[in-house]
Every structure is written in C-alpha cells, then in structure tokens.
Amino acid sequence: MTRYADIPKPIRSGIVVVNPDTGAPQRIIILQFNPDTLERSLAPQSAGGQNAEGGGAGGGDRNEALRLKGPAEETWKFTAEIDATDQLEIAAPDGIHPQLATLEMLVHPTTAQLRDAAKQTQKGTIEITPIEMPLTLFTWGSKRVLPVRLTELSINESAFDVNLNPIRASLSIGLKVLSVSDLPAGHRGADLYMAHLAQKERLAASARGGSLGALGLSGRGTAILGRG
C-alpha cells in the first residue's frame, strides 16, 4: 500500500528577489498553486530589422536574412491564484493583502527611494537617476531559473471577509525575460541568463533527431543540400 509520505511533494514555481551585487535572496515568493498553463512567446532579433521580414523589393539586405543581433526576446504569461480559504490552518487577519502587496511591490519603488529622489530634487539636482529595482528571478523547476522584469500584473479579487479583506484573487502576470541584450556585461542577471541559455542548449542536444525518410525525402541523402 502506498503511503502518503512516499508521494513526492510537487515543486512550486515562484519569484525570487535577489541583491544583484551579492546574489543574496531578499525575498522569496512561492506561488500557492502552480499555474495550469504557461504562455511563452519568442521573437527573434533579426539583423535586418522589420523590413527584412517582408522579402522582395526593399525587403532588406539579403546578406542579413539568416543573421541574429542577439537572443530572442522572450515573454511569459500565466494566471496565478491566491486563496486564503485553502489555508485555514494559517491565521490571516489581513486576508491575502500581504501576498498581493508583496507582488505589487515588484513594480513599486519603496517610500525610502521616493523620499531620497525628492530630496535630490529639492537640492536642485538637474538629472535624477531612475530608481533601480532589485534583480527578479522567475523559477519553474530547476531547469528554468531566469531573470525577468514584471510587465503586467492584473488582479481580480473575487471574495472578501467581513472586514473587506480580499481572501481570494486571480492574477494575470506577464514577464519579460532579461537577456544579455538588456543587462550590462558582468551583471549577475546576465550571467544567470547565460546559464539559462546553456540549459536550453543541453536539452536541445539531448533531443532525438529525425530522419529524411520521415519527411518523404529518403534516398536523396545529402543531395537535398545540393543545388539539384
């Protein structure tokens, strides 16, 4: 008889906020439920630009057709759920306000940062440097740990307690993967992206290759690469 203790616990997806200088985790956000689906989009950075896609007259430099300027621009979208009623053993006097606030602070500067910027303005600083946020990582198992920037956070609160604290919500989350094209050389996030890309290379190398016969091209062998 299978015991419950023998059943492996599922790995949770989540977001880790780290110090870009030391790599020390500053905050770990574990999604209560793993999303049922992930929508991933990759847009190649073609060397020829938009016109290269059109082809024909004015379609860009033909020598650039197979060239890339850098890694593909990758975005992720998924829906996450937070439900306090699924964790009745955990006291939640504020409902799920803390969980929502934690995610929202990924796109807000802190009050200390805003006050510092205001002080610089009062001192007559001509140009205020934009506030830099901590490095954010999205994790989906050990094979997907990648630096990201939160681009979309849409919250649908659907249930409340007697004090109007939200106790159930659905969140639409959009992420842009930060590559070496987005981060300066030597940045910890750039190193993590390179490790993520190397993982893709290893997985691609382990995939079983097909055969020309399966494509109806058997017998031609390498002649398919010739000029006919």
Short mmCIF file of C-alpha atoms in Angstrom, two decimals:
data_model
loop_
_atom_site.label_atom_id
_atom_site.label_comp_id
_atom_site.label_asym_id
_atom_site.label_seq_id
_atom_site.Cartn_x
_atom_site.Cartn_y
_atom_site.Cartn_z
CA MET A 1 0.00 0.00 0.00
CA THR A 2 1.35 3.40 -0.96
CA ARG A 3 1.81 5.71 1.98
CA TYR A 4 1.19 9.44 1.67
CA ALA A 5 4.73 10.04 2.93
CA ASP A 6 6.05 8.21 -0.17
CA ILE A 7 4.34 10.57 -2.59
CA PRO A 8 6.79 13.28 -3.66
CA LYS A 9 5.66 16.81 -3.00
CA PRO A 10 5.32 18.92 -6.13
CA ILE A 11 7.89 21.62 -6.67
CA ARG A 12 6.39 25.08 -6.51
CA SER A 13 7.04 27.82 -9.01
CA GLY A 14 7.86 31.24 -7.67
CA ILE A 15 9.69 34.54 -7.79
CA VAL A 16 12.96 35.30 -6.03
CA VAL A 17 14.14 38.86 -5.47
CA VAL A 18 17.91 38.96 -5.09
CA ASN A 19 20.60 41.53 -4.44
CA PRO A 20 22.32 41.96 -7.83
CA ASP A 21 25.67 42.64 -6.17
CA THR A 22 25.84 39.78 -3.67
CA GLY A 23 23.27 37.36 -5.11
CA ALA A 24 21.67 37.01 -1.67
CA PRO A 25 17.91 36.36 -1.78
CA GLN A 26 15.98 39.31 -0.36
CA ARG A 27 12.50 37.86 -0.73
CA ILE A 28 11.08 34.53 -1.90
CA ILE A 29 7.54 34.48 -3.27
CA ILE A 30 6.15 30.96 -3.64
CA LEU A 31 3.01 30.67 -5.75
CA GLN A 32 0.30 28.95 -3.72
CA PHE A 33 -0.80 26.92 -6.76
CA ASN A 34 1.28 26.17 -9.83
CA PRO A 35 -0.38 27.75 -12.90
CA ASP A 36 -2.22 25.26 -15.11
CA THR A 37 -0.79 26.78 -18.29
CA LEU A 38 2.14 28.91 -19.39
CA GLU A 39 2.06 31.13 -22.49
CA ARG A 40 5.55 31.74 -23.85
CA SER A 41 6.43 33.92 -26.82
CA LEU A 42 9.81 34.25 -28.54
CA ALA A 43 10.54 36.98 -31.09
CA PRO A 44 13.86 36.65 -32.96
CA GLN A 45 16.11 39.71 -33.09
CA SER A 46 16.72 39.64 -36.82
CA ALA A 47 19.70 41.63 -38.03
CA GLY A 48 17.78 43.05 -40.98
CA GLY A 49 15.09 44.68 -38.83
CA GLN A 50 11.38 44.76 -39.67
CA ASN A 51 11.90 45.26 -43.39
CA ALA A 52 13.83 42.01 -43.59
CA GLU A 53 10.62 40.13 -42.85
CA GLY A 54 8.88 41.37 -45.98
CA GLY A 55 11.22 39.98 -48.61
CA GLY A 56 11.14 41.06 -52.26
CA ALA A 57 11.94 44.59 -53.34
CA GLY A 58 13.04 46.72 -50.43
CA GLY A 59 12.99 43.70 -48.15
CA GLY A 60 16.30 44.49 -46.53
CA ASP A 61 19.85 43.29 -47.02
CA ARG A 62 19.77 39.72 -48.33
CA ASN A 63 23.09 39.05 -46.60
CA GLU A 64 21.35 39.64 -43.26
CA ALA A 65 18.46 37.18 -43.76
CA LEU A 66 19.95 34.48 -41.52
CA ARG A 67 21.72 36.74 -39.06
CA LEU A 68 20.66 37.50 -35.49
CA LYS A 69 21.56 40.56 -33.44
CA GLY A 70 21.17 38.73 -30.15
CA PRO A 71 18.96 36.34 -28.17
CA ALA A 72 15.27 36.20 -28.94
CA GLU A 73 13.01 38.49 -26.94
CA GLU A 74 11.03 36.14 -24.70
CA THR A 75 7.89 36.85 -22.73
CA TRP A 76 5.88 34.69 -20.34
CA LYS A 77 2.23 34.98 -19.32
CA PHE A 78 0.31 32.93 -16.79
CA THR A 79 -2.53 33.12 -14.30
CA ALA A 80 -1.85 32.59 -10.61
CA GLU A 81 -4.39 32.09 -7.84
CA ILE A 82 -4.31 33.02 -4.16
CA ASP A 83 -6.95 31.58 -1.85
CA ALA A 84 -6.88 32.07 1.92
CA THR A 85 -9.70 29.55 2.38
CA ASP A 86 -7.33 26.81 1.19
CA GLN A 87 -5.07 27.54 4.15
CA LEU A 88 -7.50 27.78 7.04
CA GLU A 89 -4.85 26.48 9.45
CA ILE A 90 -2.84 29.66 8.85
CA ALA A 91 -4.06 32.81 10.56
CA ALA A 92 -4.85 35.53 8.02
CA PRO A 93 -6.18 38.62 9.85
CA ASP A 94 -5.45 40.73 6.75
CA GLY A 95 -6.74 38.21 4.25
CA ILE A 96 -4.42 37.96 1.27
CA HIS A 97 -3.40 41.63 1.43
CA PRO A 98 0.21 40.67 2.35
CA GLN A 99 0.59 38.32 -0.63
CA LEU A 100 -0.87 40.86 -3.03
CA ALA A 101 1.28 43.66 -1.62
CA THR A 102 4.41 41.55 -2.00
CA LEU A 103 3.74 41.10 -5.71
CA GLU A 104 2.74 44.73 -6.20
CA MET A 105 6.00 45.92 -4.63
CA LEU A 106 7.82 44.30 -7.56
CA VAL A 107 6.67 47.28 -9.66
CA HIS A 108 6.77 50.00 -6.98
CA PRO A 109 9.82 51.79 -5.61
CA THR A 110 9.98 51.94 -1.83
CA THR A 111 8.98 55.02 0.15
CA ALA A 112 12.64 55.46 1.14
CA GLN A 113 13.68 55.54 -2.51
CA LEU A 114 10.96 58.05 -3.36
CA ARG A 115 11.94 60.29 -0.43
CA ASP A 116 15.57 60.16 -1.50
CA ALA A 117 14.62 61.17 -5.05
CA ALA A 118 12.50 64.03 -3.67
CA LYS A 119 15.45 65.27 -1.56
CA GLN A 120 17.70 65.28 -4.62
CA THR A 121 15.10 67.34 -6.47
CA GLN A 122 14.90 69.84 -3.61
CA LYS A 123 18.68 70.17 -3.64
CA GLY A 124 18.49 71.22 -7.27
CA THR A 125 19.84 68.06 -8.84
CA ILE A 126 19.34 68.54 -12.55
CA GLU A 127 19.04 64.90 -13.53
CA ILE A 128 17.63 62.28 -11.18
CA THR A 129 18.84 58.75 -11.92
CA PRO A 130 15.88 56.39 -12.37
CA ILE A 131 15.34 54.14 -9.37
CA GLU A 132 16.93 50.72 -9.82
CA MET A 133 14.88 47.79 -8.63
CA PRO A 134 16.33 44.53 -7.25
CA LEU A 135 17.02 41.67 -9.63
CA THR A 136 13.94 39.47 -10.03
CA LEU A 137 14.13 35.79 -10.94
CA PHE A 138 11.26 33.55 -12.04
CA THR A 139 11.65 29.87 -11.23
CA TRP A 140 9.80 26.98 -12.82
CA GLY A 141 11.69 23.97 -11.59
CA SER A 142 15.47 23.58 -11.65
CA LYS A 143 15.65 23.82 -15.45
CA ARG A 144 14.04 27.25 -15.65
CA VAL A 145 15.58 29.91 -13.46
CA LEU A 146 15.67 33.16 -15.40
CA PRO A 147 15.99 36.90 -14.78
CA VAL A 148 12.78 38.76 -15.56
CA ARG A 149 11.02 42.09 -15.38
CA LEU A 150 7.36 42.19 -14.40
CA THR A 151 5.48 43.79 -17.32
CA GLU A 152 1.88 43.02 -16.37
CA LEU A 153 0.06 42.48 -13.09
CA SER A 154 -3.72 42.38 -13.31
CA ILE A 155 -5.57 41.44 -10.11
CA ASN A 156 -9.14 40.13 -9.94
CA GLU A 157 -10.30 39.94 -6.30
CA SER A 158 -13.32 37.66 -6.09
CA ALA A 159 -14.05 37.06 -2.38
CA PHE A 160 -13.74 39.08 0.84
CA ASP A 161 -14.07 38.56 4.58
CA VAL A 162 -16.36 40.58 6.88
CA ASN A 163 -13.72 43.33 7.10
CA LEU A 164 -13.48 43.54 3.28
CA ASN A 165 -10.04 41.98 3.25
CA PRO A 166 -9.62 40.05 0.00
CA ILE A 167 -9.43 36.31 0.59
CA ARG A 168 -9.39 35.03 -3.00
CA ALA A 169 -7.85 36.51 -6.12
CA SER A 170 -6.77 35.60 -9.63
CA LEU A 171 -3.68 37.31 -11.00
CA SER A 172 -2.66 37.69 -14.64
CA ILE A 173 1.13 38.01 -14.66
CA GLY A 174 3.30 38.97 -17.60
CA LEU A 175 7.09 38.71 -17.56
CA LYS A 176 9.85 39.74 -19.94
CA VAL A 177 12.94 37.59 -19.80
CA LEU A 178 16.01 39.80 -19.38
CA SER A 179 18.84 38.67 -21.66
CA VAL A 180 22.39 39.85 -22.24
CA SER A 181 20.86 42.39 -24.64
CA ASP A 182 19.04 44.02 -21.71
CA LEU A 183 21.65 43.84 -18.95
CA PRO A 184 25.20 45.22 -18.76
CA ALA A 185 28.16 42.90 -19.10
CA GLY A 186 29.15 41.38 -15.78
CA HIS A 187 25.69 41.85 -14.26
CA ARG A 188 24.57 38.88 -12.19
CA GLY A 189 21.34 38.73 -14.18
CA ALA A 190 23.31 38.46 -17.45
CA ASP A 191 25.26 35.52 -16.01
CA LEU A 192 22.03 33.83 -14.95
CA TYR A 193 20.58 34.31 -18.42
CA MET A 194 23.66 32.70 -19.98
CA ALA A 195 23.20 29.73 -17.64
CA HIS A 196 19.53 29.56 -18.69
CA LEU A 197 20.52 29.59 -22.37
CA ALA A 198 23.18 26.93 -21.79
CA GLN A 199 20.48 24.76 -20.21
CA LYS A 200 18.43 25.10 -23.39
CA GLU A 201 21.44 24.04 -25.44
CA ARG A 202 21.93 20.92 -23.32
CA LEU A 203 18.26 19.99 -23.61
CA ALA A 204 18.29 20.54 -27.37
CA ALA A 205 21.37 18.34 -27.70
CA SER A 206 19.59 15.51 -25.85
CA ALA A 207 16.58 15.52 -28.22
CA ARG A 208 16.30 12.62 -30.64
CA GLY A 209 16.87 13.70 -34.22
CA GLY A 210 14.51 12.89 -37.07
CA SER A 211 15.22 11.30 -40.43
CA LEU A 212 14.77 12.48 -44.01
CA GLY A 213 12.68 9.37 -44.61
CA ALA A 214 10.03 10.63 -42.21
CA LEU A 215 9.77 13.73 -44.39
CA GLY A 216 9.38 11.72 -47.57
CA LEU A 217 12.91 12.54 -48.69
CA SER A 218 14.50 9.10 -48.31
CA GLY A 219 17.04 8.08 -50.93
CA ARG A 220 18.20 11.59 -51.63
CA GLY A 221 20.51 11.70 -48.65
CA THR A 222 22.76 14.69 -48.54
CA ALA A 223 21.80 15.55 -52.14
CA ILE A 224 18.99 17.61 -50.66
CA LEU A 225 21.65 20.11 -49.67
CA GLY A 226 22.88 20.43 -53.22
CA ARG A 227 21.59 22.65 -55.99
CA GLY A 228 19.55 19.87 -57.63
#
